[in-house]
């Protein structure tokens, strides 16, 4: 298959590209290198030393004798070039990861909010627009997020994208209908993924595009079978307050005996998936496209759920690092439950890597190994969801204070 | 009150600005004049001869001794200027009409789709973003559309924005919840109004902005009490295939004995409101803002529903013009029913102008009076919803052929 990976230089895009190339697909990475530019902006870098995209693909080609092409292009702003690329490469499938993907970054300032909305919306729309304009038959696999569901407990397991509901008729009787799960985004970033959902729904309906949306949990882990094949193929690992996801942050904190920073009470329950499973899921999605005329096919791409404070305890037990409770920079519920259906991927044969089996490895092989590269000043989360919250962010509170406040 | 009317030079913005100024409010029109530029692009003009915005407000000031200010500014691209304007004018309320508002124009080509998405999304987001950044307490009244609901019959009256549903718990019992009415847009334009809804919902939740969304039906009529006060204050009247709404098109067709162009079977049922009622509704919304912390307040801004072929018959009876059935350029149901709640505006005292009483006046005072300005070549609808539909658009079919095909 000819597969374009938009955002193929990023944290998921890179291992996904290698994984798909390794399966024998003809892969082109399309990327504007924005993730690396944001590292420059924030003055941070991946914990793992990553090579340039040009060097990465050269090494891959040498080792595996399979070529991956690279096209430096901005999906959100270079629509005409995108069309030319489609005509030239004639992809069967496109993986769409070309979006700003950090919630804290999206809330950093009004400039970051505007960038995230403008970039993410136009990237998705340009992709769909070009495919319709060229009358191309391309399956689009879009990376969404569990965050589109929000984390308010509806007393039921979160289904895969569509919620069966009963609606009252005018005579008072009920009728059943299945609706796109009501969006409840918790940040500007998550909001853009909700906007994406509606755009996908429209293009599936009006133009019969074949679209898959992967509602992904928080990804942990760094390496996949392919990225392990050479030190220069290593995947990026973010730990800073904006791009570092919760487990990565706990792991590097543990590696340098920095107190594990739990936000609020740590009562937030979230969904998780290992990067190796994430790229397997993408492969499964690629191989199981919807038919023309179908609504967007939605998979929940996660394998387990955990409460944040339980994860902190787990990492604390592994490492001996203490736990510290901080003001939550986010506006969100202090505590939530989360049950999620991930039937589709399990039924397609996914055999998940669990946190229990993988976490220690990640601590030793990644966090401790590269700990000399950690910049302690970049650890605190500094992007607040509102200006009022921002004023409180410097405080470190005890769990009792946080509970009292809540 | 200090009120900014973004898009205040347009079809609704102009009479709304005059109406609010006449109520004693301090009004600033902010507009990038895009509607006039699109007239140039399409080679069409308003049936009614409209003055420049500068001339319009000069006349208004001379007649009414009330100043309306004008700021030429692009909400979607000039964020920093928007912020400066907010700091300078310190509005209490902003009416947001600064969006590309024609469904056919939004479907014209990939360029028009991209423009509509980019312009409409960034305009709304810049507005909300600036208000949060400046910590301003501004009530935003956004013009949405009945089209966000879609026109599939759910067997129930369309409520005002929020739908009560029953959701199954994991144990099979049901619980009640009220959700944002599931979006089902019929065009790129309508889709952008659905994206707006989600952005409004996020900003109401995260930042406690005070937001009102008016889900407006198809507006008919041209003049309001204020625009009638001088010939140079006349409102625009669009009749071309892109910007002309169905009643305007029937009226000018009737005026020149051009067959009334019904798309498909004309079985589509739509909601309508007179422009005079539209500006009254905006006034009512301005005077009844939500509280901080409320979800977006949604009103259905329409006063009656009609089936398109019935409207064609009504205009045909008034004028003697024949009816002709054409291939529908839109991808939509041939026939639909529509029941809509508009309780809020009625309870606030709206006393609607009905089609029955106002239509003849519109035919005589507007369409026939200015018929010498009609360009017959611009009447056919030429923007198709898909390329396949586009290929059929030149055909004129009999109602029997259309029914057979349906």
Short mmCIF file of N, CA, C and O in Angstrom, two decimals, chain A residues 26-134:
data_model
loop_
_atom_site.label_atom_id
_atom_site.label_comp_id
_atom_site.label_asym_id
_atom_site.label_seq_id
_atom_site.Cartn_x
_atom_site.Cartn_y
_atom_site.Cartn_z
N UNK A 26 4.77 1.21 1.20
CA UNK A 26 5.55 2.29 0.60
C UNK A 26 5.17 3.58 1.36
O UNK A 26 4.06 4.09 1.19
N UNK A 27 6.09 4.07 2.21
CA UNK A 27 5.75 5.15 3.15
C UNK A 27 6.41 6.47 2.76
O UNK A 27 7.61 6.52 2.48
N UNK A 28 5.63 7.53 2.76
CA UNK A 28 6.17 8.89 2.65
C UNK A 28 5.82 9.64 3.94
O UNK A 28 4.65 9.68 4.34
N UNK A 29 6.83 10.19 4.57
CA UNK A 29 6.61 11.06 5.73
C UNK A 29 6.43 12.49 5.23
O UNK A 29 7.26 13.00 4.48
N UNK A 30 5.32 13.10 5.60
CA UNK A 30 5.10 14.52 5.31
C UNK A 30 5.07 15.24 6.64
O UNK A 30 4.31 14.87 7.54
N UNK A 31 5.93 16.22 6.80
CA UNK A 31 6.02 16.89 8.10
C UNK A 31 6.56 18.30 7.89
O UNK A 31 7.42 18.52 7.04
N UNK A 32 6.06 19.24 8.68
CA UNK A 32 6.58 20.61 8.61
C UNK A 32 7.64 20.85 9.69
O UNK A 32 8.12 21.97 9.85
N UNK A 33 7.97 19.80 10.45
CA UNK A 33 8.97 19.86 11.52
C UNK A 33 8.57 20.81 12.65
O UNK A 33 9.42 21.30 13.39
N UNK A 34 7.27 21.05 12.78
CA UNK A 34 6.81 22.00 13.80
C UNK A 34 7.14 21.52 15.22
O UNK A 34 7.42 22.33 16.10
N UNK A 35 7.12 20.20 15.44
CA UNK A 35 7.41 19.71 16.79
C UNK A 35 8.82 20.07 17.22
O UNK A 35 9.07 20.46 18.37
N UNK A 36 9.76 19.98 16.27
CA UNK A 36 11.14 20.37 16.59
C UNK A 36 11.25 21.88 16.78
O UNK A 36 12.04 22.36 17.60
N UNK A 37 10.47 22.64 15.99
CA UNK A 37 10.50 24.10 16.14
C UNK A 37 9.94 24.52 17.50
O UNK A 37 10.41 25.48 18.11
N UNK A 38 8.93 23.80 17.96
CA UNK A 38 8.36 24.13 19.28
C UNK A 38 9.37 23.81 20.38
O UNK A 38 9.46 24.55 21.38
N UNK A 39 10.16 22.76 20.23
CA UNK A 39 11.26 22.52 21.17
C UNK A 39 12.17 23.74 21.25
O UNK A 39 12.56 24.17 22.35
N UNK A 40 12.50 24.31 20.09
CA UNK A 40 13.33 25.52 20.08
C UNK A 40 12.63 26.66 20.81
O UNK A 40 13.22 27.37 21.62
N UNK A 41 11.34 26.83 20.51
CA UNK A 41 10.58 27.91 21.14
C UNK A 41 10.59 27.77 22.66
O UNK A 41 10.78 28.74 23.39
N UNK A 42 10.36 26.54 23.14
CA UNK A 42 10.23 26.32 24.59
C UNK A 42 11.60 26.16 25.27
O UNK A 42 11.68 26.14 26.49
N UNK A 43 12.65 26.01 24.47
CA UNK A 43 13.96 25.78 25.06
C UNK A 43 14.07 24.43 25.72
O UNK A 43 14.72 24.28 26.77
N UNK A 44 13.43 23.43 25.16
CA UNK A 44 13.50 22.07 25.71
C UNK A 44 13.95 21.12 24.59
O UNK A 44 14.04 21.51 23.43
N UNK A 45 14.25 19.90 24.99
CA UNK A 45 14.55 18.90 23.98
C UNK A 45 14.11 17.54 24.47
O UNK A 45 13.87 17.32 25.66
N UNK A 46 13.98 16.64 23.53
CA UNK A 46 13.64 15.26 23.87
C UNK A 46 14.68 14.70 24.84
O UNK A 46 15.88 14.96 24.69
N UNK A 47 14.22 13.93 25.83
CA UNK A 47 15.17 13.29 26.76
C UNK A 47 16.09 12.35 25.97
O UNK A 47 17.30 12.30 26.22
N UNK A 48 15.51 11.64 25.07
CA UNK A 48 16.31 10.77 24.21
C UNK A 48 16.91 11.61 23.10
O UNK A 48 16.24 12.49 22.54
N UNK A 49 18.18 11.38 22.77
CA UNK A 49 18.79 12.20 21.71
C UNK A 49 18.30 11.73 20.34
O UNK A 49 18.61 10.62 19.92
N UNK A 50 17.48 12.55 19.69
CA UNK A 50 16.95 12.13 18.39
C UNK A 50 17.72 12.78 17.25
O UNK A 50 18.21 13.90 17.36
N UNK A 51 17.80 12.03 16.17
CA UNK A 51 18.50 12.53 14.98
C UNK A 51 17.56 13.40 14.14
O UNK A 51 16.35 13.37 14.32
N UNK A 52 18.12 14.12 13.20
CA UNK A 52 17.30 14.85 12.23
C UNK A 52 16.48 13.84 11.44
O UNK A 52 16.84 12.66 11.35
N UNK A 53 15.40 14.30 10.87
CA UNK A 53 14.57 13.38 10.08
C UNK A 53 15.35 12.82 8.89
O UNK A 53 15.22 11.63 8.54
N UNK A 54 16.19 13.67 8.31
CA UNK A 54 16.97 13.20 7.15
C UNK A 54 17.92 12.07 7.56
O UNK A 54 18.04 11.06 6.85
N UNK A 55 18.56 12.23 8.72
CA UNK A 55 19.49 11.22 9.21
C UNK A 55 18.76 9.94 9.60
O UNK A 55 19.17 8.83 9.28
N UNK A 56 17.64 10.11 10.28
CA UNK A 56 16.82 8.98 10.70
C UNK A 56 16.46 8.07 9.53
O UNK A 56 16.56 6.85 9.61
N UNK A 57 15.95 8.69 8.46
CA UNK A 57 15.48 7.84 7.36
C UNK A 57 16.67 7.25 6.59
O UNK A 57 16.55 6.18 6.02
N UNK A 58 17.80 7.94 6.61
CA UNK A 58 19.01 7.38 5.96
C UNK A 58 19.44 6.12 6.70
O UNK A 58 19.72 5.09 6.08
N UNK A 59 19.48 6.20 8.04
CA UNK A 59 19.85 5.03 8.86
C UNK A 59 18.87 3.88 8.63
O UNK A 59 19.26 2.72 8.46
N UNK A 60 17.58 4.22 8.63
CA UNK A 60 16.54 3.20 8.43
C UNK A 60 16.76 2.47 7.10
O UNK A 60 16.71 1.24 7.02
N UNK A 61 17.04 3.25 6.07
CA UNK A 61 17.22 2.67 4.74
C UNK A 61 18.43 1.73 4.73
O UNK A 61 18.40 0.65 4.14
N UNK A 62 19.51 2.19 5.41
CA UNK A 62 20.73 1.39 5.44
C UNK A 62 20.50 0.07 6.16
O UNK A 62 20.95 -0.99 5.72
N UNK A 63 19.79 0.14 7.28
CA UNK A 63 19.58 -1.06 8.10
C UNK A 63 18.59 -2.02 7.47
O UNK A 63 18.77 -3.23 7.48
N UNK A 64 17.51 -1.47 6.96
CA UNK A 64 16.37 -2.31 6.56
C UNK A 64 16.22 -2.44 5.07
O UNK A 64 15.35 -3.18 4.58
N UNK A 65 17.01 -1.67 4.35
CA UNK A 65 16.93 -1.74 2.90
C UNK A 65 15.53 -1.39 2.38
O UNK A 65 15.08 -1.93 1.37
N UNK A 66 14.84 -0.57 3.11
CA UNK A 66 13.52 -0.10 2.66
C UNK A 66 13.55 1.42 2.70
O UNK A 66 13.86 2.00 3.73
N UNK A 67 13.16 2.02 1.64
CA UNK A 67 13.22 3.47 1.57
C UNK A 67 11.97 4.09 2.19
O UNK A 67 10.85 3.62 2.00
N UNK A 68 12.17 5.14 2.99
CA UNK A 68 11.07 6.00 3.42
C UNK A 68 11.37 7.38 2.83
O UNK A 68 12.47 7.89 2.99
N UNK A 69 10.39 7.94 2.13
CA UNK A 69 10.61 9.27 1.57
C UNK A 69 10.19 10.34 2.58
O UNK A 69 9.39 10.07 3.48
N UNK A 70 10.72 11.52 2.41
CA UNK A 70 10.36 12.63 3.29
C UNK A 70 10.03 13.86 2.47
O UNK A 70 10.78 14.25 1.58
N UNK A 71 8.91 14.47 2.79
CA UNK A 71 8.48 15.71 2.13
C UNK A 71 8.24 16.76 3.20
O UNK A 71 7.40 16.56 4.07
N UNK A 72 9.01 17.84 3.18
CA UNK A 72 8.80 18.90 4.16
C UNK A 72 7.70 19.82 3.65
O UNK A 72 7.88 20.54 2.66
N UNK A 73 6.58 19.77 4.32
CA UNK A 73 5.40 20.48 3.80
C UNK A 73 4.46 20.77 4.95
O UNK A 73 4.32 19.97 5.87
N UNK A 74 3.80 21.91 4.88
CA UNK A 74 2.87 22.33 5.93
C UNK A 74 1.43 22.09 5.47
O UNK A 74 0.92 22.82 4.62
N UNK A 75 0.81 21.10 6.04
CA UNK A 75 -0.55 20.71 5.63
C UNK A 75 -1.54 21.86 5.84
O UNK A 75 -2.48 22.04 5.06
N UNK A 76 -1.34 22.63 6.89
CA UNK A 76 -2.31 23.67 7.24
C UNK A 76 -2.23 24.89 6.33
O UNK A 76 -3.21 25.61 6.18
N UNK A 77 -1.06 25.12 5.72
CA UNK A 77 -0.90 26.37 4.96
C UNK A 77 -0.50 26.18 3.50
O UNK A 77 -0.49 27.14 2.74
N UNK A 78 -0.16 24.95 3.11
CA UNK A 78 0.34 24.76 1.74
C UNK A 78 -0.60 23.85 0.94
O UNK A 78 -0.20 22.81 0.42
N UNK A 79 -1.85 24.28 0.86
CA UNK A 79 -2.88 23.45 0.23
C UNK A 79 -2.52 23.04 -1.20
O UNK A 79 -2.70 21.88 -1.58
N UNK A 80 -2.03 23.97 -1.98
CA UNK A 80 -1.74 23.64 -3.39
C UNK A 80 -0.62 22.60 -3.49
O UNK A 80 -0.68 21.70 -4.34
N UNK A 81 0.38 22.72 -2.62
CA UNK A 81 1.44 21.70 -2.62
C UNK A 81 0.90 20.35 -2.17
O UNK A 81 1.32 19.30 -2.66
N UNK A 82 -0.01 20.38 -1.23
CA UNK A 82 -0.62 19.12 -0.76
C UNK A 82 -1.31 18.41 -1.93
O UNK A 82 -1.17 17.21 -2.13
N UNK A 83 -2.05 19.19 -2.72
CA UNK A 83 -2.73 18.59 -3.88
C UNK A 83 -1.74 17.99 -4.86
O UNK A 83 -1.94 16.88 -5.36
N UNK A 84 -0.66 18.72 -5.12
CA UNK A 84 0.37 18.21 -6.04
C UNK A 84 0.98 16.91 -5.50
O UNK A 84 1.23 15.96 -6.24
N UNK A 85 1.21 16.90 -4.18
CA UNK A 85 1.77 15.70 -3.55
C UNK A 85 0.83 14.50 -3.74
O UNK A 85 1.26 13.39 -4.06
N UNK A 86 -0.46 14.74 -3.55
CA UNK A 86 -1.44 13.65 -3.74
C UNK A 86 -1.41 13.13 -5.18
O UNK A 86 -1.43 11.93 -5.41
N UNK A 87 -1.34 14.05 -6.13
CA UNK A 87 -1.33 13.64 -7.54
C UNK A 87 -0.07 12.86 -7.86
O UNK A 87 -0.09 11.91 -8.64
N UNK A 88 1.01 13.27 -7.23
CA UNK A 88 2.30 12.65 -7.50
C UNK A 88 2.40 11.26 -6.85
O UNK A 88 2.76 10.28 -7.49
N UNK A 89 2.05 11.17 -5.56
CA UNK A 89 2.28 9.93 -4.81
C UNK A 89 1.11 8.95 -4.92
O UNK A 89 1.29 7.75 -4.78
N UNK A 90 -0.09 9.46 -5.17
CA UNK A 90 -1.29 8.62 -5.29
C UNK A 90 -1.42 7.65 -4.11
O UNK A 90 -1.47 6.42 -4.30
N UNK A 91 -1.50 8.18 -2.91
CA UNK A 91 -1.58 7.28 -1.74
C UNK A 91 -2.91 6.53 -1.69
O UNK A 91 -3.93 7.01 -2.17
N UNK A 92 -2.86 5.33 -1.11
CA UNK A 92 -4.10 4.59 -0.82
C UNK A 92 -4.64 4.97 0.55
O UNK A 92 -5.81 4.81 0.83
N UNK A 93 -3.70 5.42 1.40
CA UNK A 93 -4.06 5.70 2.78
C UNK A 93 -3.21 6.84 3.30
O UNK A 93 -2.04 6.98 2.91
N UNK A 94 -3.79 7.67 4.13
CA UNK A 94 -3.05 8.74 4.78
C UNK A 94 -3.29 8.66 6.29
O UNK A 94 -4.43 8.55 6.72
N UNK A 95 -2.20 8.68 7.06
CA UNK A 95 -2.32 8.79 8.52
C UNK A 95 -2.17 10.26 8.86
O UNK A 95 -1.18 10.87 8.46
N UNK A 96 -3.14 10.81 9.55
CA UNK A 96 -3.13 12.25 9.81
C UNK A 96 -2.79 12.54 11.28
O UNK A 96 -3.63 12.43 12.16
N UNK A 97 -1.52 12.88 11.49
CA UNK A 97 -1.03 13.27 12.81
C UNK A 97 -0.49 14.69 12.80
O UNK A 97 0.22 15.10 13.73
N UNK A 98 -0.79 15.44 11.75
CA UNK A 98 -0.16 16.74 11.56
C UNK A 98 -0.88 17.83 12.33
O UNK A 98 -1.42 18.78 11.76
N UNK A 99 -0.87 17.69 13.66
CA UNK A 99 -1.57 18.66 14.49
C UNK A 99 -0.76 18.97 15.75
O UNK A 99 0.03 18.14 16.19
N UNK A 100 -0.99 20.14 16.30
CA UNK A 100 -0.39 20.49 17.58
C UNK A 100 -1.10 19.64 18.62
O UNK A 100 -2.30 19.73 18.79
N UNK A 101 -0.35 18.83 19.39
CA UNK A 101 -1.01 17.78 20.16
C UNK A 101 -0.86 17.86 21.67
O UNK A 101 -1.19 16.90 22.37
N UNK A 102 -0.41 19.00 22.20
CA UNK A 102 -0.29 19.13 23.65
C UNK A 102 -1.35 20.07 24.21
O UNK A 102 -1.43 21.23 23.81
N UNK A 103 -2.13 19.55 25.16
CA UNK A 103 -3.16 20.39 25.79
C UNK A 103 -2.53 21.58 26.52
O UNK A 103 -2.97 22.72 26.33
N UNK A 104 -1.49 21.38 27.34
CA UNK A 104 -0.92 22.55 28.04
C UNK A 104 -0.38 23.60 27.08
O UNK A 104 -0.57 24.80 27.29
N UNK A 105 0.28 23.16 26.00
CA UNK A 105 0.79 24.12 25.02
C UNK A 105 -0.37 24.93 24.44
O UNK A 105 -0.27 26.14 24.23
N UNK A 106 -1.48 24.25 24.18
CA UNK A 106 -2.63 24.93 23.56
C UNK A 106 -3.25 25.97 24.50
O UNK A 106 -4.01 26.82 24.04
N UNK A 107 -2.94 25.89 25.81
CA UNK A 107 -3.53 26.81 26.78
C UNK A 107 -2.52 27.85 27.28
O UNK A 107 -2.81 28.63 28.18
N UNK A 108 -1.34 27.84 26.70
CA UNK A 108 -0.23 28.64 27.20
C UNK A 108 -0.49 30.14 27.16
O UNK A 108 -0.15 30.87 28.07
N UNK A 109 -1.06 30.61 26.07
CA UNK A 109 -1.36 32.04 25.90
C UNK A 109 -2.36 32.15 24.76
O UNK A 109 -2.66 31.17 24.09
N UNK A 110 -2.83 33.37 24.56
CA UNK A 110 -3.78 33.54 23.45
C UNK A 110 -3.14 33.21 22.10
O UNK A 110 -3.80 32.67 21.21
N UNK A 111 -1.84 33.48 21.98
CA UNK A 111 -1.15 33.14 20.73
C UNK A 111 -1.13 31.63 20.51
O UNK A 111 -1.33 31.15 19.39
N UNK A 112 -0.91 30.89 21.57
CA UNK A 112 -0.85 29.43 21.43
C UNK A 112 -2.24 28.84 21.17
O UNK A 112 -2.38 27.85 20.46
N UNK A 113 -3.25 29.45 21.77
CA UNK A 113 -4.62 29.01 21.48
C UNK A 113 -4.94 29.21 20.00
O UNK A 113 -5.45 28.31 19.33
N UNK A 114 -4.63 30.42 19.51
CA UNK A 114 -4.95 30.74 18.12
C UNK A 114 -4.17 29.84 17.16
O UNK A 114 -4.72 29.34 16.16
N UNK A 115 -2.90 29.60 17.48
CA UNK A 115 -2.09 28.73 16.62
C UNK A 115 -2.69 27.32 16.56
O UNK A 115 -2.81 26.72 15.49
N UNK A 116 -3.06 26.81 17.72
CA UNK A 116 -3.56 25.44 17.77
C UNK A 116 -4.86 25.30 16.98
O UNK A 116 -5.03 24.35 16.20
N UNK A 117 -5.76 26.25 17.15
CA UNK A 117 -7.03 26.19 16.42
C UNK A 117 -6.78 26.32 14.92
O UNK A 117 -7.25 25.51 14.12
N UNK A 118 -6.03 27.34 14.55
CA UNK A 118 -5.79 27.61 13.14
C UNK A 118 -5.06 26.44 12.47
O UNK A 118 -5.47 25.96 11.40
N UNK A 119 -4.01 25.97 13.11
CA UNK A 119 -3.22 24.89 12.53
C UNK A 119 -4.02 23.59 12.44
O UNK A 119 -4.08 22.93 11.40
N UNK A 120 -4.64 23.21 13.53
CA UNK A 120 -5.29 21.90 13.57
C UNK A 120 -6.52 21.84 12.67
O UNK A 120 -6.73 20.84 11.95
N UNK A 121 -7.32 22.89 12.70
CA UNK A 121 -8.53 22.88 11.87
C UNK A 121 -8.17 22.91 10.39
O UNK A 121 -8.68 22.12 9.60
N UNK A 122 -7.26 23.81 10.01
CA UNK A 122 -6.92 23.90 8.60
C UNK A 122 -6.18 22.66 8.11
O UNK A 122 -6.34 22.26 6.95
N UNK A 123 -5.37 22.03 8.95
CA UNK A 123 -4.68 20.81 8.54
C UNK A 123 -5.71 19.73 8.18
O UNK A 123 -5.65 19.14 7.10
N UNK A 124 -6.64 19.49 9.07
CA UNK A 124 -7.64 18.46 8.80
C UNK A 124 -8.49 18.83 7.59
O UNK A 124 -8.74 18.00 6.71
N UNK A 125 -8.91 20.09 7.54
CA UNK A 125 -9.79 20.45 6.44
C UNK A 125 -9.07 20.41 5.09
O UNK A 125 -9.64 19.94 4.10
N UNK A 126 -7.83 20.88 5.05
CA UNK A 126 -7.09 20.82 3.78
C UNK A 126 -6.96 19.39 3.27
O UNK A 126 -7.05 19.13 2.07
N UNK A 127 -6.73 18.48 4.18
CA UNK A 127 -6.57 17.08 3.79
C UNK A 127 -7.86 16.55 3.15
O UNK A 127 -7.84 15.97 2.06
N UNK A 128 -8.97 16.76 3.83
CA UNK A 128 -10.26 16.25 3.33
C UNK A 128 -10.65 16.96 2.04
O UNK A 128 -11.11 16.34 1.07
N UNK A 129 -10.43 18.26 2.02
CA UNK A 129 -10.76 19.09 0.87
C UNK A 129 -9.99 18.63 -0.38
O UNK A 129 -10.56 18.49 -1.47
N UNK A 130 -8.71 18.37 -0.20
CA UNK A 130 -7.87 17.96 -1.34
C UNK A 130 -8.32 16.61 -1.90
O UNK A 130 -8.38 16.41 -3.11
N UNK A 131 -8.65 15.69 -1.01
CA UNK A 131 -9.06 14.35 -1.45
C UNK A 131 -10.35 14.44 -2.27
O UNK A 131 -10.48 13.80 -3.32
N UNK A 132 -11.29 15.28 -1.83
CA UNK A 132 -12.54 15.45 -2.58
C UNK A 132 -12.25 16.12 -3.92
O UNK A 132 -12.74 15.69 -4.97
N UNK A 133 -11.44 17.17 -3.87
CA UNK A 133 -11.17 17.94 -5.09
C UNK A 133 -10.52 17.05 -6.16
O UNK A 133 -10.81 17.16 -7.34
N UNK A 134 -9.62 16.16 -5.72
CA UNK A 134 -8.91 15.30 -6.66
C UNK A 134 -9.68 14.03 -6.97
O UNK A 134 -9.22 13.20 -7.77
#
